[in-house]
């Protein structure tokens, strides 16, 4: 396996990491989004990928690496209140038919990704957007600090 990025927390499967890479490349290259991986939200849920677009739009992408991974997750709908658009992402080998038609869908591998089905636009509440943007600014700065100075806090 290739060397992992320094911020990977080792909770993800190899398949999920490949999908994550492809999703983040898609969002950065096609939609000019700044991407964060593994973002804990105020609800306690952890977004697999969160993208912030050039106009402040926020997308959350929930990665499902297998059928069982999708079947055991009953809380994915909670991401809607923390994003303007919500997508599932899957590897190419996983059947797209398992995902709800009402949600966006991305297929991705370790190289790139593509949107198979767009997500409805459901704008976030302004106060929640402001709080989340502040959290993301601090999270991004903290992650850079850890990469630049990996010693104790």
Tab-separated table of N, CA and C in Angstrom:
chain	number	residue	atom	x	y	z
A	1	UNK	N	0.839	-1.185	0.000
A	1	UNK	CA	0.000	0.000	0.000
A	1	UNK	C	0.884	1.249	0.000
A	2	UNK	N	0.440	2.270	-0.706
A	2	UNK	CA	1.190	3.519	-0.768
A	2	UNK	C	1.216	4.174	0.611
A	3	UNK	N	2.182	5.056	0.820
A	3	UNK	CA	2.289	5.771	2.088
A	3	UNK	C	1.039	6.624	2.305
A	4	UNK	N	0.517	6.581	3.529
A	4	UNK	CA	-0.693	7.322	3.855
A	4	UNK	C	-0.378	8.783	4.128
A	5	UNK	N	-1.324	9.675	3.814
A	5	UNK	CA	-1.132	11.076	4.183
A	5	UNK	C	-1.026	11.193	5.698
A	6	UNK	N	-0.299	12.180	6.208
A	6	UNK	CA	-0.069	12.272	7.650
A	6	UNK	C	-1.316	12.526	8.488
A	7	UNK	N	-2.432	12.960	7.897
A	7	UNK	CA	-3.611	13.228	8.713
A	7	UNK	C	-4.631	12.091	8.702
A	8	UNK	N	-4.327	10.963	8.063
A	8	UNK	CA	-5.232	9.817	8.056
A	8	UNK	C	-5.247	9.216	9.460
A	9	UNK	N	-6.459	8.958	9.982
A	9	UNK	CA	-6.564	8.459	11.358
A	9	UNK	C	-6.682	6.939	11.458
A	10	UNK	N	-6.579	6.228	10.352
A	10	UNK	CA	-6.570	4.767	10.284
A	10	UNK	C	-7.901	4.105	10.650
A	11	UNK	N	-9.008	4.863	10.689
A	11	UNK	CA	-10.324	4.267	10.903
A	11	UNK	C	-10.947	3.851	9.582
A	12	UNK	N	-10.424	4.332	8.454
A	12	UNK	CA	-11.005	4.067	7.149
A	12	UNK	C	-10.382	2.822	6.524
A	13	UNK	N	-11.183	2.118	5.757
A	13	UNK	CA	-10.670	0.975	5.010
A	13	UNK	C	-9.847	1.492	3.829
A	14	UNK	N	-9.074	0.614	3.225
A	14	UNK	CA	-8.292	0.994	2.041
A	14	UNK	C	-9.232	1.452	0.919
A	15	UNK	N	-10.371	0.779	0.775
A	15	UNK	CA	-11.342	1.178	-0.249
A	15	UNK	C	-11.872	2.575	0.034
A	16	UNK	N	-12.246	2.845	1.282
A	16	UNK	CA	-12.768	4.171	1.638
A	16	UNK	C	-11.723	5.257	1.391
A	17	UNK	N	-10.471	4.982	1.668
A	17	UNK	CA	-9.410	5.972	1.418
A	17	UNK	C	-9.250	6.256	-0.073
A	18	UNK	N	-9.383	5.222	-0.895
A	18	UNK	CA	-9.306	5.435	-2.346
A	18	UNK	C	-10.476	6.298	-2.825
A	19	UNK	N	-11.675	5.991	-2.346
A	19	UNK	CA	-12.848	6.777	-2.726
A	19	UNK	C	-12.689	8.213	-2.235
A	20	UNK	N	-12.205	8.375	-1.018
A	20	UNK	CA	-11.980	9.716	-0.463
A	20	UNK	C	-11.048	10.529	-1.360
A	21	UNK	N	-9.959	9.931	-1.784
A	21	UNK	CA	-9.005	10.635	-2.655
A	21	UNK	C	-9.670	11.067	-3.960
A	22	UNK	N	-10.421	10.154	-4.581
A	22	UNK	CA	-11.091	10.490	-5.833
A	22	UNK	C	-12.137	11.572	-5.662
A	23	UNK	N	-12.897	11.507	-4.565
A	23	UNK	CA	-13.912	12.529	-4.285
A	23	UNK	C	-13.255	13.889	-4.100
A	24	UNK	N	-12.201	13.926	-3.308
A	24	UNK	CA	-11.534	15.211	-3.051
A	24	UNK	C	-10.915	15.781	-4.327
A	25	UNK	N	-10.364	14.933	-5.162
A	25	UNK	CA	-9.836	15.410	-6.450
A	25	UNK	C	-10.955	15.967	-7.320
A	26	UNK	N	-12.084	15.273	-7.380
A	26	UNK	CA	-13.232	15.751	-8.156
A	26	UNK	C	-13.687	17.118	-7.652
A	27	UNK	N	-13.881	17.238	-6.353
A	27	UNK	CA	-14.381	18.498	-5.805
A	27	UNK	C	-13.400	19.650	-6.019
A	28	UNK	N	-12.112	19.387	-5.849
A	28	UNK	CA	-11.099	20.447	-6.035
A	28	UNK	C	-10.980	20.838	-7.499
A	29	UNK	N	-10.831	19.847	-8.364
A	29	UNK	CA	-10.513	20.130	-9.766
A	29	UNK	C	-11.712	20.593	-10.582
A	30	UNK	N	-12.886	20.064	-10.304
A	30	UNK	CA	-14.066	20.381	-11.106
A	30	UNK	C	-14.903	21.508	-10.514
A	31	UNK	N	-14.964	21.584	-9.185
A	31	UNK	CA	-15.858	22.545	-8.532
A	31	UNK	C	-15.112	23.602	-7.705
A	32	UNK	N	-13.785	23.614	-7.760
A	32	UNK	CA	-12.965	24.605	-7.064
A	32	UNK	C	-13.264	24.647	-5.571
A	33	UNK	N	-13.431	23.470	-4.966
A	33	UNK	CA	-13.756	23.393	-3.545
A	33	UNK	C	-12.519	23.094	-2.719
A	34	UNK	N	-12.463	23.706	-1.556
A	34	UNK	CA	-11.463	23.339	-0.546
A	34	UNK	C	-12.061	22.166	0.222
A	35	UNK	N	-11.292	21.099	0.377
A	35	UNK	CA	-11.830	19.875	0.966
A	35	UNK	C	-11.200	19.557	2.309
A	36	UNK	N	-12.040	19.057	3.188
A	36	UNK	CA	-11.622	18.563	4.496
A	36	UNK	C	-12.054	17.104	4.590
A	37	UNK	N	-11.207	16.271	5.148
A	37	UNK	CA	-11.556	14.875	5.402
A	37	UNK	C	-11.796	14.696	6.894
A	38	UNK	N	-12.774	13.863	7.214
A	38	UNK	CA	-13.049	13.480	8.601
A	38	UNK	C	-13.299	14.693	9.500
A	39	UNK	N	-14.414	15.366	9.275
A	39	UNK	CA	-14.782	16.549	10.054
A	39	UNK	C	-15.892	16.187	11.037
A	40	UNK	N	-15.618	16.354	12.328
A	40	UNK	CA	-16.640	16.113	13.339
A	40	UNK	C	-17.541	17.340	13.419
A	41	UNK	N	-18.829	17.098	13.264
A	41	UNK	CA	-19.819	18.170	13.281
A	41	UNK	C	-20.362	18.374	14.692
A	42	UNK	N	-21.073	19.454	14.880
A	42	UNK	CA	-21.630	19.768	16.195
A	42	UNK	C	-22.537	18.655	16.714
A	43	UNK	N	-23.169	17.927	15.827
A	43	UNK	CA	-24.056	16.820	16.197
A	43	UNK	C	-23.281	15.608	16.715
A	44	UNK	N	-21.955	15.629	16.536
A	44	UNK	CA	-21.132	14.477	16.904
A	44	UNK	C	-20.881	13.538	15.742
A	45	UNK	N	-21.632	13.678	14.662
A	45	UNK	CA	-21.401	12.877	13.460
A	45	UNK	C	-20.127	13.352	12.778
A	46	UNK	N	-19.491	12.457	12.057
A	46	UNK	CA	-18.237	12.768	11.383
A	46	UNK	C	-18.444	12.685	9.879
A	47	UNK	N	-18.272	13.821	9.213
A	47	UNK	CA	-18.399	13.858	7.752
A	47	UNK	C	-17.129	13.299	7.124
A	48	UNK	N	-17.293	12.362	6.186
A	48	UNK	CA	-16.133	11.769	5.526
A	48	UNK	C	-15.382	12.812	4.705
A	49	UNK	N	-16.101	13.569	3.900
A	49	UNK	CA	-15.513	14.665	3.118
A	49	UNK	C	-16.463	15.855	3.206
A	50	UNK	N	-15.903	17.010	3.467
A	50	UNK	CA	-16.673	18.243	3.474
A	50	UNK	C	-15.969	19.203	2.541
A	51	UNK	N	-16.705	19.743	1.566
A	51	UNK	CA	-16.133	20.678	0.605
A	51	UNK	C	-16.759	22.050	0.755
A	52	UNK	N	-15.913	23.084	0.658
A	52	UNK	CA	-16.384	24.470	0.706
A	52	UNK	C	-16.081	25.094	-0.647
A	53	UNK	N	-17.134	25.570	-1.302
A	53	UNK	CA	-16.989	26.153	-2.625
A	53	UNK	C	-16.616	27.623	-2.596
A	54	UNK	N	-16.324	28.187	-3.759
A	54	UNK	CA	-15.859	29.575	-3.841
A	54	UNK	C	-16.892	30.610	-3.404
A	55	UNK	N	-18.163	30.247	-3.348
A	55	UNK	CA	-19.200	31.174	-2.881
A	55	UNK	C	-19.688	30.816	-1.477
A	56	UNK	N	-18.940	29.931	-0.806
A	56	UNK	CA	-19.290	29.549	0.559
A	56	UNK	C	-20.250	28.388	0.664
A	57	UNK	N	-20.570	27.752	-0.461
A	57	UNK	CA	-21.462	26.599	-0.403
A	57	UNK	C	-20.730	25.423	0.248
A	58	UNK	N	-21.489	24.607	0.973
A	58	UNK	CA	-20.905	23.488	1.710
A	58	UNK	C	-21.566	22.193	1.251
A	59	UNK	N	-20.719	21.265	0.821
A	59	UNK	CA	-21.172	19.940	0.415
A	59	UNK	C	-20.600	18.922	1.391
A	60	UNK	N	-21.391	17.942	1.754
A	60	UNK	CA	-20.904	16.816	2.544
A	60	UNK	C	-21.041	15.559	1.708
A	61	UNK	N	-19.990	14.737	1.741
A	61	UNK	CA	-19.975	13.472	1.008
A	61	UNK	C	-19.755	12.341	2.009
A	62	UNK	N	-20.697	11.422	2.042
A	62	UNK	CA	-20.634	10.253	2.908
A	62	UNK	C	-20.170	9.067	2.077
A	63	UNK	N	-19.017	8.523	2.422
A	63	UNK	CA	-18.432	7.410	1.666
A	63	UNK	C	-18.973	6.085	2.177
A	64	UNK	N	-19.414	5.267	1.244
A	64	UNK	CA	-19.852	3.909	1.551
A	64	UNK	C	-19.023	2.956	0.705
A	65	UNK	N	-18.241	2.128	1.378
A	65	UNK	CA	-17.310	1.266	0.664
A	65	UNK	C	-17.865	-0.124	0.364
A	66	UNK	N	-19.013	-0.461	0.977
A	66	UNK	CA	-19.604	-1.784	0.748
A	66	UNK	C	-21.096	-1.734	1.055
A	67	UNK	N	-21.799	-2.784	0.673
A	67	UNK	CA	-23.226	-2.881	0.952
A	67	UNK	C	-23.483	-2.847	2.453
A	68	UNK	N	-22.731	-3.605	3.209
A	68	UNK	CA	-22.937	-3.644	4.663
A	68	UNK	C	-22.647	-2.281	5.294
A	69	UNK	N	-21.657	-1.576	4.789
A	69	UNK	CA	-21.336	-0.224	5.278
A	69	UNK	C	-22.562	0.678	5.113
A	70	UNK	N	-23.248	0.584	3.993
A	70	UNK	CA	-24.456	1.375	3.776
A	70	UNK	C	-25.603	0.895	4.668
A	71	UNK	N	-25.787	-0.415	4.771
A	71	UNK	CA	-26.924	-0.974	5.510
A	71	UNK	C	-26.892	-0.650	7.001
A	72	UNK	N	-25.708	-0.578	7.591
A	72	UNK	CA	-25.626	-0.344	9.040
A	72	UNK	C	-25.719	1.139	9.405
A	73	UNK	N	-25.589	2.035	8.450
A	73	UNK	CA	-25.631	3.477	8.731
A	73	UNK	C	-27.068	3.979	8.652
A	74	UNK	N	-27.655	4.247	9.798
A	74	UNK	CA	-29.033	4.749	9.851
A	74	UNK	C	-29.077	6.253	10.142
A	75	UNK	N	-27.912	6.903	10.286
A	75	UNK	CA	-27.884	8.306	10.706
A	75	UNK	C	-27.425	9.273	9.611
A	76	UNK	N	-27.249	8.777	8.391
A	76	UNK	CA	-26.699	9.634	7.338
A	76	UNK	C	-27.567	10.858	7.058
A	77	UNK	N	-28.880	10.757	7.269
A	77	UNK	CA	-29.762	11.891	6.984
A	77	UNK	C	-29.452	13.109	7.866
A	78	UNK	N	-28.749	12.919	8.973
A	78	UNK	CA	-28.381	14.015	9.867
A	78	UNK	C	-27.395	14.993	9.220
A	79	UNK	N	-26.708	14.581	8.172
A	79	UNK	CA	-25.757	15.467	7.501
A	79	UNK	C	-26.448	16.608	6.756
A	80	UNK	N	-27.675	16.401	6.379
A	80	UNK	CA	-28.404	17.406	5.582
A	80	UNK	C	-28.400	18.781	6.240
A	81	UNK	N	-28.584	18.846	7.566
A	81	UNK	CA	-28.667	20.144	8.232
A	81	UNK	C	-27.316	20.853	8.336
A	82	UNK	N	-26.239	20.177	7.971
A	82	UNK	CA	-24.903	20.767	8.013
A	82	UNK	C	-24.328	21.003	6.619
A	83	UNK	N	-25.164	20.907	5.587
A	83	UNK	CA	-24.662	21.076	4.227
A	83	UNK	C	-25.736	21.664	3.325
A	84	UNK	N	-25.282	22.261	2.230
A	84	UNK	CA	-26.192	22.743	1.203
A	84	UNK	C	-26.537	21.622	0.226
A	85	UNK	N	-25.594	20.712	0.066
A	85	UNK	CA	-25.789	19.542	-0.787
A	85	UNK	C	-25.173	18.337	-0.095
A	86	UNK	N	-25.825	17.187	-0.241
A	86	UNK	CA	-25.349	15.956	0.370
A	86	UNK	C	-25.240	14.882	-0.703
A	87	UNK	N	-24.125	14.169	-0.683
A	87	UNK	CA	-23.870	13.091	-1.641
A	87	UNK	C	-23.405	11.843	-0.901
A	88	UNK	N	-23.760	10.700	-1.445
A	88	UNK	CA	-23.069	9.467	-1.114
A	88	UNK	C	-21.953	9.320	-2.137
A	89	UNK	N	-20.873	8.650	-1.753
A	89	UNK	CA	-19.820	8.292	-2.703
A	89	UNK	C	-19.563	6.803	-2.565
A	90	UNK	N	-19.292	6.177	-3.691
A	90	UNK	CA	-19.110	4.728	-3.726
A	90	UNK	C	-17.951	4.369	-4.636
A	91	UNK	N	-17.339	3.206	-4.414
A	91	UNK	CA	-16.349	2.725	-5.375
A	91	UNK	C	-17.060	2.194	-6.612
A	92	UNK	N	-16.355	2.079	-7.737
A	92	UNK	CA	-16.998	1.628	-8.985
A	92	UNK	C	-17.686	0.267	-8.876
A	93	UNK	N	-17.161	-0.621	-8.053
A	93	UNK	CA	-17.706	-1.981	-7.984
A	93	UNK	C	-18.987	-2.098	-7.146
A	94	UNK	N	-19.343	-1.073	-6.378
A	94	UNK	CA	-20.537	-1.125	-5.538
A	94	UNK	C	-21.766	-0.697	-6.348
A	95	UNK	N	-22.843	-1.454	-6.248
A	95	UNK	CA	-24.068	-1.209	-7.007
A	95	UNK	C	-24.681	0.142	-6.635
A	96	UNK	N	-24.877	1.000	-7.609
A	96	UNK	CA	-25.468	2.325	-7.380
A	96	UNK	C	-26.934	2.214	-6.960
A	97	UNK	N	-27.589	1.106	-7.267
A	97	UNK	CA	-28.997	0.932	-6.967
A	97	UNK	C	-29.341	0.857	-5.487
A	98	UNK	N	-28.357	0.679	-4.626
A	98	UNK	CA	-28.637	0.591	-3.188
A	98	UNK	C	-28.881	1.953	-2.548
A	99	UNK	N	-28.480	3.019	-3.236
A	99	UNK	CA	-28.547	4.360	-2.650
A	99	UNK	C	-29.885	5.027	-2.956
A	100	UNK	N	-30.396	5.813	-1.999
A	100	UNK	CA	-31.689	6.484	-2.217
A	100	UNK	C	-31.633	7.432	-3.415
A	101	UNK	N	-32.674	7.375	-4.236
A	101	UNK	CA	-32.766	8.241	-5.424
A	101	UNK	C	-32.824	9.716	-5.050
A	102	UNK	N	-33.227	10.023	-3.827
A	102	UNK	CA	-33.387	11.410	-3.388
A	102	UNK	C	-32.066	12.100	-3.064
A	103	UNK	N	-30.976	11.337	-3.016
A	103	UNK	CA	-29.677	11.895	-2.617
A	103	UNK	C	-28.697	11.893	-3.782
A	104	UNK	N	-27.728	12.814	-3.708
A	104	UNK	CA	-26.681	12.852	-4.707
A	104	UNK	C	-25.813	11.606	-4.628
A	105	UNK	N	-25.153	11.268	-5.748
A	105	UNK	CA	-24.313	10.074	-5.792
A	105	UNK	C	-23.072	10.328	-6.630
A	106	UNK	N	-21.928	9.970	-6.046
A	106	UNK	CA	-20.630	10.111	-6.706
A	106	UNK	C	-19.989	8.730	-6.786
A	107	UNK	N	-19.349	8.445	-7.903
A	107	UNK	CA	-18.514	7.251	-8.019
A	107	UNK	C	-17.074	7.747	-8.061
A	108	UNK	N	-16.200	7.077	-7.305
A	108	UNK	CA	-14.809	7.539	-7.247
A	108	UNK	C	-13.876	6.370	-6.955
A	109	UNK	N	-12.649	6.542	-7.406
A	109	UNK	CA	-11.582	5.595	-7.091
A	109	UNK	C	-10.374	6.420	-6.644
A	110	UNK	N	-9.213	5.842	-6.616
A	110	UNK	CA	-8.041	6.554	-6.152
A	110	UNK	C	-7.514	7.613	-7.093
A	111	UNK	N	-8.108	7.742	-8.265
A	111	UNK	CA	-7.610	8.684	-9.266
A	111	UNK	C	-8.518	9.886	-9.473
A	112	UNK	N	-9.826	9.642	-9.532
A	112	UNK	CA	-10.766	10.739	-9.745
A	112	UNK	C	-12.172	10.274	-9.420
A	113	UNK	N	-13.142	11.112	-9.714
A	113	UNK	CA	-14.525	10.770	-9.432
A	113	UNK	C	-15.447	11.458	-10.416
A	114	UNK	N	-16.717	11.094	-10.353
A	114	UNK	CA	-17.735	11.699	-11.215
A	114	UNK	C	-19.070	11.693	-10.478
A	115	UNK	N	-19.841	12.731	-10.702
A	115	UNK	CA	-21.183	12.783	-10.128
A	115	UNK	C	-22.113	11.978	-11.029
A	116	UNK	N	-22.725	10.941	-10.454
A	116	UNK	CA	-23.697	10.128	-11.178
A	116	UNK	C	-25.092	10.727	-11.066
A	117	UNK	N	-25.371	11.333	-9.912
A	117	UNK	CA	-26.675	11.940	-9.674
A	117	UNK	C	-26.461	13.176	-8.801
A	118	UNK	N	-26.978	14.315	-9.240
A	118	UNK	CA	-26.794	15.560	-8.492
A	118	UNK	C	-27.620	15.540	-7.214
A	119	UNK	N	-27.222	16.361	-6.283
A	119	UNK	CA	-27.922	16.496	-5.015
A	119	UNK	C	-28.862	17.687	-5.059
A	120	UNK	N	-30.006	17.577	-4.409
A	120	UNK	CA	-30.847	18.767	-4.289
A	120	UNK	C	-30.112	19.849	-3.494
A	121	UNK	N	-30.356	21.091	-3.841
A	121	UNK	CA	-29.763	22.222	-3.133
A	121	UNK	C	-30.686	22.593	-1.988
A	122	UNK	N	-30.219	22.403	-0.763
A	122	UNK	CA	-31.003	22.721	0.431
A	122	UNK	C	-30.156	23.636	1.311
A	123	UNK	N	-30.252	24.964	1.099
A	123	UNK	CA	-29.378	25.910	1.804
A	123	UNK	C	-29.469	25.786	3.329
A	124	UNK	N	-28.296	25.866	3.957
A	124	UNK	CA	-28.195	25.808	5.415
A	124	UNK	C	-28.707	27.094	6.042
A	125	UNK	N	-29.066	26.998	7.305
A	125	UNK	CA	-29.425	28.185	8.074
A	125	UNK	C	-28.185	29.069	8.220
A	126	UNK	N	-28.318	30.391	8.096
A	126	UNK	CA	-27.155	31.287	8.159
A	126	UNK	C	-26.317	31.152	9.430
A	127	UNK	N	-26.944	31.022	10.588
A	127	UNK	CA	-26.176	30.899	11.834
A	127	UNK	C	-25.354	29.607	11.856
A	128	UNK	N	-25.938	28.525	11.358
A	128	UNK	CA	-25.215	27.253	11.314
A	128	UNK	C	-24.049	27.350	10.325
A	129	UNK	N	-24.263	28.010	9.183
A	129	UNK	CA	-23.187	28.190	8.195
A	129	UNK	C	-22.018	28.962	8.823
A	130	UNK	N	-22.332	30.039	9.513
A	130	UNK	CA	-21.278	30.855	10.130
A	130	UNK	C	-20.484	30.038	11.154
A	131	UNK	N	-21.180	29.303	12.008
A	131	UNK	CA	-20.501	28.485	13.018
A	131	UNK	C	-19.635	27.405	12.367
A	132	UNK	N	-20.140	26.785	11.315
A	132	UNK	CA	-19.383	25.733	10.639
A	132	UNK	C	-18.169	26.316	9.916
A	133	UNK	N	-18.324	27.473	9.287
A	133	UNK	CA	-17.184	28.097	8.596
A	133	UNK	C	-16.080	28.459	9.592
A	134	UNK	N	-16.436	28.945	10.763
A	134	UNK	CA	-15.440	29.248	11.790
A	134	UNK	C	-14.734	27.969	12.229
A	135	UNK	N	-15.505	26.908	12.441
A	135	UNK	CA	-14.904	25.620	12.817
A	135	UNK	C	-13.927	25.136	11.747
A	136	UNK	N	-14.317	25.262	10.474
A	136	UNK	CA	-13.459	24.801	9.385
A	136	UNK	C	-12.184	25.627	9.268
A	137	UNK	N	-12.279	26.926	9.478
A	137	UNK	CA	-11.080	27.774	9.443
A	137	UNK	C	-10.104	27.332	10.527
A	138	UNK	N	-10.605	27.095	11.716
A	138	UNK	CA	-9.745	26.669	12.829
A	138	UNK	C	-9.196	25.254	12.590
A	139	UNK	N	-10.035	24.369	12.085
A	139	UNK	CA	-9.606	22.997	11.810
A	139	UNK	C	-8.500	22.977	10.760
A	140	UNK	N	-8.677	23.750	9.690
A	140	UNK	CA	-7.650	23.814	8.650
A	140	UNK	C	-6.326	24.332	9.190
A	141	UNK	N	-6.377	25.379	9.984
A	141	UNK	CA	-5.156	25.933	10.568
A	141	UNK	C	-4.504	24.930	11.521
A	142	UNK	N	-5.313	24.245	12.326
A	142	UNK	CA	-4.764	23.238	13.242
A	142	UNK	C	-4.091	22.100	12.484
A	143	UNK	N	-4.700	21.656	11.382
A	143	UNK	CA	-4.105	20.558	10.611
A	143	UNK	C	-2.785	20.982	9.972
A	144	UNK	N	-2.715	22.190	9.493
A	144	UNK	CA	-1.452	22.690	8.943
A	144	UNK	C	-0.399	22.768	10.033
A	145	UNK	N	-0.779	23.245	11.201
A	145	UNK	CA	0.160	23.345	12.314
A	145	UNK	C	0.740	21.969	12.665
A	146	UNK	N	-0.110	20.951	12.733
A	146	UNK	CA	0.353	19.598	13.058
A	146	UNK	C	1.333	19.086	12.008
A	147	UNK	N	1.077	19.400	10.746
A	147	UNK	CA	2.000	18.973	9.682
A	147	UNK	C	3.334	19.719	9.783
A	148	UNK	N	3.295	20.979	10.160
A	148	UNK	CA	4.517	21.792	10.250
A	148	UNK	C	5.284	21.540	11.543
A	149	UNK	N	4.556	21.203	12.617
A	149	UNK	CA	5.178	21.009	13.921
A	149	UNK	C	4.502	19.821	14.605
A	150	UNK	N	4.939	18.598	14.262
A	150	UNK	CA	4.260	17.409	14.763
A	150	UNK	C	4.547	17.077	16.233
A	151	UNK	N	5.253	17.932	16.919
A	151	UNK	CA	5.568	17.693	18.331
A	151	UNK	C	4.359	17.872	19.226
A	152	UNK	N	4.580	17.824	20.529
A	152	UNK	CA	3.439	17.980	21.474
A	152	UNK	C	2.816	19.360	21.364
A	153	UNK	N	1.526	19.429	21.774
A	153	UNK	CA	0.791	20.700	21.751
A	153	UNK	C	1.406	21.729	22.636
